């Protein structure tokens, strides 16, 4: 019983990790895994705040390591979740806004500002 609870609790982390490509040079995402993450978010809207927080942390770590391809993929995941979970957006809004602010504050990389503006448009 305890083992099943641990797997269920961390399922969103496994799904997000599976969306990212294994190769650093490849900035594509795994569409099948993205579909699974979207279905998971739609069926478990209470997990949206945790998904958003995990994506925020992941973007911060990848940005600190200068792995901008992964930042692009994480923003793409957020955009897809914003589009798919528009009925439960209030649960995901805090994380999305913090991520948008983070992207818009990047002075040294203007392409991240453009991505942040695009994400803001999807959010609005």
PDB file of C-alpha atoms in Angstrom:
ATOM      1  CA  UNK A   1       0.000   0.000   0.000  1.00  0.00           C
ATOM      2  CA  UNK A   2       2.780   2.460   0.851  1.00  0.00           C
ATOM      3  CA  UNK A   3       4.660   1.760  -2.378  1.00  0.00           C
ATOM      4  CA  UNK A   4       1.601   2.554  -4.503  1.00  0.00           C
ATOM      5  CA  UNK A   5       1.138   5.906  -2.801  1.00  0.00           C
ATOM      6  CA  UNK A   6       4.734   6.923  -3.517  1.00  0.00           C
ATOM      7  CA  UNK A   7       4.412   6.035  -7.204  1.00  0.00           C
ATOM      8  CA  UNK A   8       1.161   7.961  -7.549  1.00  0.00           C
ATOM      9  CA  UNK A   9       2.561  10.992  -5.790  1.00  0.00           C
ATOM     10  CA  UNK A  10       5.593  11.276  -8.045  1.00  0.00           C
ATOM     11  CA  UNK A  11       3.921  10.352 -11.299  1.00  0.00           C
ATOM     12  CA  UNK A  12       3.810  13.943 -12.531  1.00  0.00           C
ATOM     13  CA  UNK A  13       7.587  14.190 -12.131  1.00  0.00           C
ATOM     14  CA  UNK A  14       8.127  11.037 -14.166  1.00  0.00           C
ATOM     15  CA  UNK A  15       5.764  12.294 -16.867  1.00  0.00           C
ATOM     16  CA  UNK A  16       7.508  15.675 -17.107  1.00  0.00           C
ATOM     17  CA  UNK A  17      10.944  14.065 -17.267  1.00  0.00           C
ATOM     18  CA  UNK A  18       9.716  11.770 -20.037  1.00  0.00           C
ATOM     19  CA  UNK A  19       8.578  14.746 -22.136  1.00  0.00           C
ATOM     20  CA  UNK A  20      12.121  16.116 -22.337  1.00  0.00           C
ATOM     21  CA  UNK A  21      14.373  14.663 -25.030  1.00  0.00           C
ATOM     22  CA  UNK A  22      17.358  12.655 -23.851  1.00  0.00           C
ATOM     23  CA  UNK A  23      19.795  14.507 -26.121  1.00  0.00           C
ATOM     24  CA  UNK A  24      20.877  18.001 -25.051  1.00  0.00           C
ATOM     25  CA  UNK A  25      21.329  19.151 -28.661  1.00  0.00           C
ATOM     26  CA  UNK A  26      17.807  18.113 -29.615  1.00  0.00           C
ATOM     27  CA  UNK A  27      15.215  20.604 -28.372  1.00  0.00           C
ATOM     28  CA  UNK A  28      12.228  18.531 -29.464  1.00  0.00           C
ATOM     29  CA  UNK A  29       9.811  17.089 -26.990  1.00  0.00           C
ATOM     30  CA  UNK A  30       8.235  13.679 -26.897  1.00  0.00           C
ATOM     31  CA  UNK A  31       4.686  14.218 -28.187  1.00  0.00           C
ATOM     32  CA  UNK A  32       3.346  10.915 -26.834  1.00  0.00           C
ATOM     33  CA  UNK A  33       4.578  11.701 -23.340  1.00  0.00           C
ATOM     34  CA  UNK A  34       3.239  15.251 -23.630  1.00  0.00           C
ATOM     35  CA  UNK A  35      -0.168  13.781 -24.415  1.00  0.00           C
ATOM     36  CA  UNK A  36       0.078  11.553 -21.326  1.00  0.00           C
ATOM     37  CA  UNK A  37       1.021  14.529 -19.161  1.00  0.00           C
ATOM     38  CA  UNK A  38      -1.903  16.521 -20.536  1.00  0.00           C
ATOM     39  CA  UNK A  39      -4.362  13.691 -19.844  1.00  0.00           C
ATOM     40  CA  UNK A  40      -2.919  13.297 -16.353  1.00  0.00           C
ATOM     41  CA  UNK A  41      -3.324  17.036 -15.687  1.00  0.00           C
ATOM     42  CA  UNK A  42      -6.895  16.988 -16.999  1.00  0.00           C
ATOM     43  CA  UNK A  43      -7.902  13.986 -14.887  1.00  0.00           C
ATOM     44  CA  UNK A  44      -6.060  15.218 -11.768  1.00  0.00           C
ATOM     45  CA  UNK A  45      -6.480  19.004 -11.702  1.00  0.00           C
ATOM     46  CA  UNK A  46      -5.454  19.111  -8.040  1.00  0.00           C
ATOM     47  CA  UNK A  47      -1.914  18.229  -9.169  1.00  0.00           C
ATOM     48  CA  UNK A  48      -1.600  21.320 -11.385  1.00  0.00           C
ATOM     49  CA  UNK A  49       0.043  23.455  -8.642  1.00  0.00           C
ATOM     50  CA  UNK A  50       2.660  20.748  -8.058  1.00  0.00           C
ATOM     51  CA  UNK A  51       3.257  20.355 -11.785  1.00  0.00           C
ATOM     52  CA  UNK A  52       3.728  24.113 -12.107  1.00  0.00           C
ATOM     53  CA  UNK A  53       6.093  24.302  -9.155  1.00  0.00           C
ATOM     54  CA  UNK A  54       8.158  21.415 -10.514  1.00  0.00           C
ATOM     55  CA  UNK A  55       8.384  23.091 -13.933  1.00  0.00           C
ATOM     56  CA  UNK A  56       9.479  26.348 -12.279  1.00  0.00           C
ATOM     57  CA  UNK A  57      12.269  24.594 -10.417  1.00  0.00           C
ATOM     58  CA  UNK A  58      13.322  22.718 -13.525  1.00  0.00           C
ATOM     59  CA  UNK A  59      13.496  25.924 -15.583  1.00  0.00           C
ATOM     60  CA  UNK A  60      15.596  27.585 -12.868  1.00  0.00           C
ATOM     61  CA  UNK A  61      18.057  24.699 -12.784  1.00  0.00           C
ATOM     62  CA  UNK A  62      18.342  24.440 -16.562  1.00  0.00           C
ATOM     63  CA  UNK A  63      18.767  28.208 -16.892  1.00  0.00           C
ATOM     64  CA  UNK A  64      21.552  28.193 -14.290  1.00  0.00           C
ATOM     65  CA  UNK A  65      23.319  25.470 -16.298  1.00  0.00           C
ATOM     66  CA  UNK A  66      22.802  27.452 -19.528  1.00  0.00           C
ATOM     67  CA  UNK A  67      20.789  24.613 -21.087  1.00  0.00           C
ATOM     68  CA  UNK A  68      18.431  26.884 -22.962  1.00  0.00           C
ATOM     69  CA  UNK A  69      17.008  24.084 -25.120  1.00  0.00           C
ATOM     70  CA  UNK A  70      15.441  22.551 -22.024  1.00  0.00           C
ATOM     71  CA  UNK A  71      14.072  25.944 -20.982  1.00  0.00           C
ATOM     72  CA  UNK A  72      12.340  26.170 -24.368  1.00  0.00           C
ATOM     73  CA  UNK A  73      10.839  22.701 -23.894  1.00  0.00           C
ATOM     74  CA  UNK A  74       9.623  23.541 -20.374  1.00  0.00           C
ATOM     75  CA  UNK A  75       7.934  26.698 -21.664  1.00  0.00           C
ATOM     76  CA  UNK A  76       6.325  24.650 -24.438  1.00  0.00           C
ATOM     77  CA  UNK A  77       4.998  22.244 -21.788  1.00  0.00           C
ATOM     78  CA  UNK A  78       3.513  25.194 -19.878  1.00  0.00           C
ATOM     79  CA  UNK A  79       1.867  26.541 -23.021  1.00  0.00           C
ATOM     80  CA  UNK A  80       0.290  23.161 -23.760  1.00  0.00           C
ATOM     81  CA  UNK A  81      -0.977  22.847 -20.182  1.00  0.00           C
ATOM     82  CA  UNK A  82      -2.416  26.383 -20.308  1.00  0.00           C
ATOM     83  CA  UNK A  83      -4.301  25.507 -23.482  1.00  0.00           C
ATOM     84  CA  UNK A  84      -5.496  22.104 -22.282  1.00  0.00           C
ATOM     85  CA  UNK A  85      -6.391  22.962 -18.686  1.00  0.00           C
ATOM     86  CA  UNK A  86      -8.101  26.297 -19.265  1.00  0.00           C
ATOM     87  CA  UNK A  87     -11.015  25.341 -16.992  1.00  0.00           C
ATOM     88  CA  UNK A  88      -8.668  24.751 -14.052  1.00  0.00           C
ATOM     89  CA  UNK A  89      -6.247  27.537 -14.934  1.00  0.00           C
ATOM     90  CA  UNK A  90      -6.667  29.133 -11.514  1.00  0.00           C
ATOM     91  CA  UNK A  91      -4.704  26.212 -10.051  1.00  0.00           C
ATOM     92  CA  UNK A  92      -1.855  26.670 -12.536  1.00  0.00           C
ATOM     93  CA  UNK A  93      -1.920  30.467 -12.793  1.00  0.00           C
ATOM     94  CA  UNK A  94       0.542  31.254 -10.000  1.00  0.00           C
ATOM     95  CA  UNK A  95       3.277  29.093 -11.452  1.00  0.00           C
ATOM     96  CA  UNK A  96       2.628  30.322 -14.973  1.00  0.00           C
ATOM     97  CA  UNK A  97       2.849  33.971 -13.915  1.00  0.00           C
ATOM     98  CA  UNK A  98       6.067  33.391 -11.966  1.00  0.00           C
ATOM     99  CA  UNK A  99       7.576  31.625 -14.971  1.00  0.00           C
ATOM    100  CA  UNK A 100       6.509  34.468 -17.274  1.00  0.00           C
ATOM    101  CA  UNK A 101       8.096  37.012 -14.906  1.00  0.00           C
ATOM    102  CA  UNK A 102      11.295  34.959 -14.806  1.00  0.00           C
ATOM    103  CA  UNK A 103      11.491  34.864 -18.589  1.00  0.00           C
ATOM    104  CA  UNK A 104      10.762  38.566 -19.016  1.00  0.00           C
ATOM    105  CA  UNK A 105      13.502  39.526 -16.549  1.00  0.00           C
ATOM    106  CA  UNK A 106      16.267  37.897 -18.585  1.00  0.00           C
ATOM    107  CA  UNK A 107      18.356  40.773 -19.894  1.00  0.00           C
ATOM    108  CA  UNK A 108      21.203  38.828 -21.481  1.00  0.00           C
ATOM    109  CA  UNK A 109      19.051  36.530 -23.615  1.00  0.00           C
ATOM    110  CA  UNK A 110      16.390  38.359 -25.638  1.00  0.00           C
ATOM    111  CA  UNK A 111      15.053  35.122 -27.130  1.00  0.00           C
ATOM    112  CA  UNK A 112      13.811  34.137 -23.668  1.00  0.00           C
ATOM    113  CA  UNK A 113      12.008  37.472 -23.442  1.00  0.00           C
ATOM    114  CA  UNK A 114      10.271  36.711 -26.732  1.00  0.00           C
ATOM    115  CA  UNK A 115       9.248  33.291 -25.427  1.00  0.00           C
ATOM    116  CA  UNK A 116       7.977  34.927 -22.227  1.00  0.00           C
ATOM    117  CA  UNK A 117       5.876  37.379 -24.266  1.00  0.00           C
ATOM    118  CA  UNK A 118       4.463  34.521 -26.326  1.00  0.00           C
ATOM    119  CA  UNK A 119       3.602  32.610 -23.160  1.00  0.00           C
ATOM    120  CA  UNK A 120       1.909  35.722 -21.732  1.00  0.00           C
ATOM    121  CA  UNK A 121      -0.223  35.973 -24.869  1.00  0.00           C
ATOM    122  CA  UNK A 122      -1.254  32.303 -24.521  1.00  0.00           C
ATOM    123  CA  UNK A 123      -2.035  32.888 -20.855  1.00  0.00           C
ATOM    124  CA  UNK A 124      -4.204  35.960 -21.479  1.00  0.00           C
TER     125      UNK A 124
END
